[in-house]
PDB file of C-alpha atoms in Angstrom:
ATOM      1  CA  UNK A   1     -15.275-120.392-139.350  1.00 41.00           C
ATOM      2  CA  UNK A   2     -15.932-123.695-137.506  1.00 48.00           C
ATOM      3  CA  UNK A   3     -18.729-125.197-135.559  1.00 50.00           C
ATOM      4  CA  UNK A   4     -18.433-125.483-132.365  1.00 50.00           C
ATOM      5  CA  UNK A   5     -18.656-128.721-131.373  1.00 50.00           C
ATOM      6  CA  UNK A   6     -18.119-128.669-127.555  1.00 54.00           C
ATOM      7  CA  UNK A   7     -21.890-127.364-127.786  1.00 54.00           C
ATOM      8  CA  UNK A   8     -23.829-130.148-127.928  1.00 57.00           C
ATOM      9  CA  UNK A   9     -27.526-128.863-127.743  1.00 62.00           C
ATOM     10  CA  UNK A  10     -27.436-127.085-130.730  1.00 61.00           C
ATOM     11  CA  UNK A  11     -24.583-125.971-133.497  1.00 64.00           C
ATOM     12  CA  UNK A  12     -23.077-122.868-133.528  1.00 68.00           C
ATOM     13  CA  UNK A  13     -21.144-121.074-136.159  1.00 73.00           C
ATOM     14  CA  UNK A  14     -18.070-119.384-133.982  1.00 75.00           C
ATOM     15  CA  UNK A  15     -15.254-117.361-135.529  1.00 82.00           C
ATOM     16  CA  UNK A  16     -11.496-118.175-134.567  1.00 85.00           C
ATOM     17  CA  UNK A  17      -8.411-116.370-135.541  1.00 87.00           C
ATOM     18  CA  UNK A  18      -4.897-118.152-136.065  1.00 89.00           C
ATOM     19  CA  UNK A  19      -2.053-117.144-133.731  1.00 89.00           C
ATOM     20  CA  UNK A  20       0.507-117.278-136.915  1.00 91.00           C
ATOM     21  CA  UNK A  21       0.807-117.475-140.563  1.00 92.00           C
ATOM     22  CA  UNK A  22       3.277-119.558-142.018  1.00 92.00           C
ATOM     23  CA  UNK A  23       4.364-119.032-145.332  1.00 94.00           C
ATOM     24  CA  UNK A  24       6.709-121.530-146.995  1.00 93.00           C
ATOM     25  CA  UNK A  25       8.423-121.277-150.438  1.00 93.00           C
ATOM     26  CA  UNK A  26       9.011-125.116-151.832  1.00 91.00           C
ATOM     27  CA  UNK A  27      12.376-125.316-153.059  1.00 87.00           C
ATOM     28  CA  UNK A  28      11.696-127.640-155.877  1.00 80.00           C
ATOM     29  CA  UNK A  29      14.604-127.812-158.766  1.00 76.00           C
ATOM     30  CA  UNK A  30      12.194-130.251-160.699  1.00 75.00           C
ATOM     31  CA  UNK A  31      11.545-130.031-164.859  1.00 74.00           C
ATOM     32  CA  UNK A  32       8.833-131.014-165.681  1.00 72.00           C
ATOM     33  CA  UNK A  33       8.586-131.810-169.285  1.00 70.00           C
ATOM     34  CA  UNK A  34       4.633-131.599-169.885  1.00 72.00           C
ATOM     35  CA  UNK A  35       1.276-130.721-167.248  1.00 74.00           C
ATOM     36  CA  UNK A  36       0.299-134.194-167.981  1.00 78.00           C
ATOM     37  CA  UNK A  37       3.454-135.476-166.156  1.00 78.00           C
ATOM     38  CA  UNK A  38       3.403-133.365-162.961  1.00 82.00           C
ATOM     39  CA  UNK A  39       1.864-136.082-160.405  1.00 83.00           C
ATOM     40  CA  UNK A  40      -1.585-134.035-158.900  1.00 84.00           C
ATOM     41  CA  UNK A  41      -0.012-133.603-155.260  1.00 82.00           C
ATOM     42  CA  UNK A  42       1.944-131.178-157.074  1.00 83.00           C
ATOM     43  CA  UNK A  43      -0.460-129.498-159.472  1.00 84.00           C
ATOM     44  CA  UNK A  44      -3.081-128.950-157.312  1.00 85.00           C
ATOM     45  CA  UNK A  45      -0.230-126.409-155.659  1.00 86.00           C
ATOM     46  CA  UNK A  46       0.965-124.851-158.620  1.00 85.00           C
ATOM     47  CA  UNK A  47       0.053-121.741-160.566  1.00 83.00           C
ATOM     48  CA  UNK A  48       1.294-121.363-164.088  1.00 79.00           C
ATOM     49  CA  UNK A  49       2.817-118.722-166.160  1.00 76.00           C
ATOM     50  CA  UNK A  50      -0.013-118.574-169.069  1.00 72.00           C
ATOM     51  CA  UNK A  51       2.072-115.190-171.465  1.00 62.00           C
ATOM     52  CA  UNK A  52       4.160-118.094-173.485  1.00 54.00           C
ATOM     53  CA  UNK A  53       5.796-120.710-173.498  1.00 53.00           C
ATOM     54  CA  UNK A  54      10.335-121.243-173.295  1.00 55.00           C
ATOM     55  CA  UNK A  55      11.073-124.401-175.502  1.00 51.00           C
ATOM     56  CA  UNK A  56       8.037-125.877-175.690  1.00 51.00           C
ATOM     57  CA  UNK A  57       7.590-126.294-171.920  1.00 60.00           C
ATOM     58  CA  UNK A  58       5.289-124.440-169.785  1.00 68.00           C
ATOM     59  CA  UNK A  59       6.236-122.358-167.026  1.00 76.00           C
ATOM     60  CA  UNK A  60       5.329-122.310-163.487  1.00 80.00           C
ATOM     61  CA  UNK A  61       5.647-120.183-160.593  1.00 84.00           C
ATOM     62  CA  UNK A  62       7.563-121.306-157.065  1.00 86.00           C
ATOM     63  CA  UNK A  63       4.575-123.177-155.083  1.00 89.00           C
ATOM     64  CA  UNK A  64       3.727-120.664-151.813  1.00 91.00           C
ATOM     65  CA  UNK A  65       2.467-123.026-149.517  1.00 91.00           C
ATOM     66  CA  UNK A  66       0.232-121.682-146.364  1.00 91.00           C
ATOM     67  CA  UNK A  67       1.203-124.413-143.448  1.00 88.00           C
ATOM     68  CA  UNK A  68      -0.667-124.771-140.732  1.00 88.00           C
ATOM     69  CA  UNK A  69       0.273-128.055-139.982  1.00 87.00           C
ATOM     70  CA  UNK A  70       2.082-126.654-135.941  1.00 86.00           C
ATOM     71  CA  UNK A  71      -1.782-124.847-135.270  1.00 87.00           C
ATOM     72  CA  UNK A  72      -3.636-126.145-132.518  1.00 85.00           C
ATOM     73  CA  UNK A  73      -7.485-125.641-131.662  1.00 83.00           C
ATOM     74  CA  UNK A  74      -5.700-124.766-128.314  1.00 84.00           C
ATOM     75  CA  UNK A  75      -4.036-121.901-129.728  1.00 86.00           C
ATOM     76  CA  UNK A  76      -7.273-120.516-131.889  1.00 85.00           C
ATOM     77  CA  UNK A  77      -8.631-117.457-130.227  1.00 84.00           C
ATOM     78  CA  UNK A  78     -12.169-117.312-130.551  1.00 84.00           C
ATOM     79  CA  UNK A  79     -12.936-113.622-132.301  1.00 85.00           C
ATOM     80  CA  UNK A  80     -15.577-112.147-129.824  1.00 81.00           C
ATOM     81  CA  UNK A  81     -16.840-109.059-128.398  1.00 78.00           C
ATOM     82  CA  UNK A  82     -14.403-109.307-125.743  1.00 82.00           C
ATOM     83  CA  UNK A  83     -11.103-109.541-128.225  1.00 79.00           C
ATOM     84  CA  UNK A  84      -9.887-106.046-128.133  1.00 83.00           C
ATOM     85  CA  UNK A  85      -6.422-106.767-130.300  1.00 86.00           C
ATOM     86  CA  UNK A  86      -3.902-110.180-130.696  1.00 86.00           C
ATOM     87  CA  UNK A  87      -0.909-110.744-131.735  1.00 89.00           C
ATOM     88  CA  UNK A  88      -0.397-113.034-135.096  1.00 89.00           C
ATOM     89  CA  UNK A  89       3.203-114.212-136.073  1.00 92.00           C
ATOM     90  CA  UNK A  90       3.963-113.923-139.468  1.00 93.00           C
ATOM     91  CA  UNK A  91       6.795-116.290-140.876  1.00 94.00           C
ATOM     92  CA  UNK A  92       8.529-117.026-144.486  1.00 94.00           C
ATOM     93  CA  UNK A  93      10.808-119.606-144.903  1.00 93.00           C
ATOM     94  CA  UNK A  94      12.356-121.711-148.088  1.00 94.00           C
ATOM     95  CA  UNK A  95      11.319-125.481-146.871  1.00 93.00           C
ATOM     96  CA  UNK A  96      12.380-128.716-148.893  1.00 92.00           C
ATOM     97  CA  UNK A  97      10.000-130.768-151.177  1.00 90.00           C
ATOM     98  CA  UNK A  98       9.793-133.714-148.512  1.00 91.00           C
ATOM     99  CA  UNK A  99       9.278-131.630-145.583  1.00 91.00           C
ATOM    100  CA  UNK A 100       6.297-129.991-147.955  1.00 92.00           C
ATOM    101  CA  UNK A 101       4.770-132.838-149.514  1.00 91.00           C
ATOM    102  CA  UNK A 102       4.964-134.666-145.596  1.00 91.00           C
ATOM    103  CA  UNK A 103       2.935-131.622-144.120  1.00 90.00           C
ATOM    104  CA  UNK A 104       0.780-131.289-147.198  1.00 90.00           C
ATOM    105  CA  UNK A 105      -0.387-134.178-147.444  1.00 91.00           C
ATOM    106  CA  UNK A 106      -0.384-134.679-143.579  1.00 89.00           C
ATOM    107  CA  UNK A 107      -2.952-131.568-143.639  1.00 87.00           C
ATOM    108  CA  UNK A 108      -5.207-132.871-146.236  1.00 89.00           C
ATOM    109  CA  UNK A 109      -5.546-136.240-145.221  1.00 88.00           C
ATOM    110  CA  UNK A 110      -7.066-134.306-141.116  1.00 85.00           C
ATOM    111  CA  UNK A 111      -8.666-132.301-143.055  1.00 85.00           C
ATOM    112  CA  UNK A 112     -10.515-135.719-145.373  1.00 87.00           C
ATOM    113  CA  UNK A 113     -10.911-137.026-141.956  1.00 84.00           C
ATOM    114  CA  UNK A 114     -12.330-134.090-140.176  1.00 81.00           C
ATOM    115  CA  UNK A 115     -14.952-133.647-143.363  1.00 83.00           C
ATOM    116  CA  UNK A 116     -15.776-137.432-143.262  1.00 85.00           C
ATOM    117  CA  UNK A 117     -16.616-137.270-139.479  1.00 79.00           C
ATOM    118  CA  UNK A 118     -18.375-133.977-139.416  1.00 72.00           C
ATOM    119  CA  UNK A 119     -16.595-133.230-136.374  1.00 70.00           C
ATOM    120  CA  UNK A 120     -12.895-131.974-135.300  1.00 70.00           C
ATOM    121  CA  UNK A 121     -10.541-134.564-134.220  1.00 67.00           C
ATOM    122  CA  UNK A 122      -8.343-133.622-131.326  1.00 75.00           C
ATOM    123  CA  UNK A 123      -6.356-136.679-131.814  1.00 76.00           C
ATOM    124  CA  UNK A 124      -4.456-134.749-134.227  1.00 80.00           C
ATOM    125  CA  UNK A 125      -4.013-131.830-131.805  1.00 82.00           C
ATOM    126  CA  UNK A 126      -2.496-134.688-129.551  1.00 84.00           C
ATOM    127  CA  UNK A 127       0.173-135.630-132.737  1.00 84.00           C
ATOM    128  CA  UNK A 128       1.033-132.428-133.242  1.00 85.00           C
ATOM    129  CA  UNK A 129       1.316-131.357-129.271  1.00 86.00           C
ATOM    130  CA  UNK A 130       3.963-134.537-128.726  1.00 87.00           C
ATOM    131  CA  UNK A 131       5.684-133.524-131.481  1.00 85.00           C
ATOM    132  CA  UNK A 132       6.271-129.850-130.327  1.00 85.00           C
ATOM    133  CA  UNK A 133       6.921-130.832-126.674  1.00 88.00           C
ATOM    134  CA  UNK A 134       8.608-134.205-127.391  1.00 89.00           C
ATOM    135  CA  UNK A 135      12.894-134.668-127.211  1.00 92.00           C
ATOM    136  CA  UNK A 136      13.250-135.249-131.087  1.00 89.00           C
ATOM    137  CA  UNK A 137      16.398-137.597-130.124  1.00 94.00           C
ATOM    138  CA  UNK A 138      13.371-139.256-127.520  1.00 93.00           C
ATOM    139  CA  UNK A 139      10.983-139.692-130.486  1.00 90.00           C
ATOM    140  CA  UNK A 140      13.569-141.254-132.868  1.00 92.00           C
ATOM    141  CA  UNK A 141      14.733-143.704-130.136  1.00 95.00           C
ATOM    142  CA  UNK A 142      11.272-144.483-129.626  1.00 93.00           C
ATOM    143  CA  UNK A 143      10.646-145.259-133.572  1.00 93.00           C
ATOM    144  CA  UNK A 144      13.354-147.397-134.061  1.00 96.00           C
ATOM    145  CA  UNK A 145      13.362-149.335-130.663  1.00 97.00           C
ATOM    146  CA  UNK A 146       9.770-149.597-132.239  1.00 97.00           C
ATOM    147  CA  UNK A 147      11.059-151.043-135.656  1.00 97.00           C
ATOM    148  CA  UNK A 148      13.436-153.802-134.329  1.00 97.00           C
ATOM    149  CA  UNK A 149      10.678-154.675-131.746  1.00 97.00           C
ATOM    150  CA  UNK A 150       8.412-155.392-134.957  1.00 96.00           C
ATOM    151  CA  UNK A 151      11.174-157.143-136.656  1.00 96.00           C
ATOM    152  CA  UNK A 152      12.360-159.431-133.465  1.00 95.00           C
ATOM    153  CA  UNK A 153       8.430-160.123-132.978  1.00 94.00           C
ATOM    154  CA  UNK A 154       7.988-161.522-136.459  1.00 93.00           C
ATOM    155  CA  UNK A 155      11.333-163.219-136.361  1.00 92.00           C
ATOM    156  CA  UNK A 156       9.982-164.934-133.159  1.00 91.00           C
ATOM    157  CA  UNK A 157       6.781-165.790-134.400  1.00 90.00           C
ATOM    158  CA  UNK A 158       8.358-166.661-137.786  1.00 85.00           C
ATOM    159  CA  UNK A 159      10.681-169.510-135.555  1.00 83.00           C
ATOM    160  CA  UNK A 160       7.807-170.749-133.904  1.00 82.00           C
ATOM    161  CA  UNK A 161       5.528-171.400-136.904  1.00 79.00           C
ATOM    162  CA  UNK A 162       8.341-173.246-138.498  1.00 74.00           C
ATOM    163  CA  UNK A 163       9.267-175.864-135.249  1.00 61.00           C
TER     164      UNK A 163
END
């Protein structure tokens, strides 16, 4: 549930329904010697094995991670009188600990933002859309055309701070 927010005499409590569910399995070949050690982006994920323990270490089970980090409010459908039946794409798929911890965290820092504001940000719609319909060769030209324009820019203003 969300509220609608392109309603602005009044809020409304609308019902949308995802065009996919994404369900990743975190490869993660990590041991962990103690809870106390696991840093919380992880633990907040994991579910443990309570029936015993195998040499003194606890046991955990593989993270199953719901992403919805490609989801657009574009792509919501709003659940209404006239949605007769829809379509939802159901994926699973092993996906590496960077990839995972980028998109987590990614997803809970719009989803801090979107709590903070009270509102939904579209700006992240935007992200995600250029990422989907961007050239990935395109983007990474972009970022590092970016980088050495940083680094020739301080360089520069490095030079003329010193004469």
């Amino acid at each position: 549930l969300t509220t609608a927010s392109l309603n602005k005499t009044h809020d409304q409590i609308m019902m949308y329904m995802k065009p996919s569910l994404s369900l990743q399995i975190v490869d993660m070949m990590l041991d962990f010697p103690d809870r106390k050690a696991i840093p919380k982006q992880f633990s907040d994920h994991m579910d443990w094995f309570e029936e015993g323990t195998v040499s003194d270490r606890s046991l955990y089970y593989p993270i199953l991670y719901n992403s919805e980090f490609w989801i657009t409010y574009q792509s919501l459908l709003e659940v209404n009188g006239t949605l007769k039946e829809s379509k939802i794409e159901i994926s699973y798929q092993p996906v590496t600990m960077w990839k995972w911890q980028l998109q987590s965290q990614t997803e809970e820092n719009w989803r801090k933002q979107e709590a903070f504001t009270g509102e939904e940000d579209h700006g992240n719609d935007q992200l995600r859309n250029m990422l989907l319909d961007t050239n990935p060769w395109l983007l990474a030209v972009t970022a590092v055309v970016s980088v050495l324009h940083t680094v020739l820019d301080m360089l520069a203003f490095k030079n003329d701070n010193m004469d």
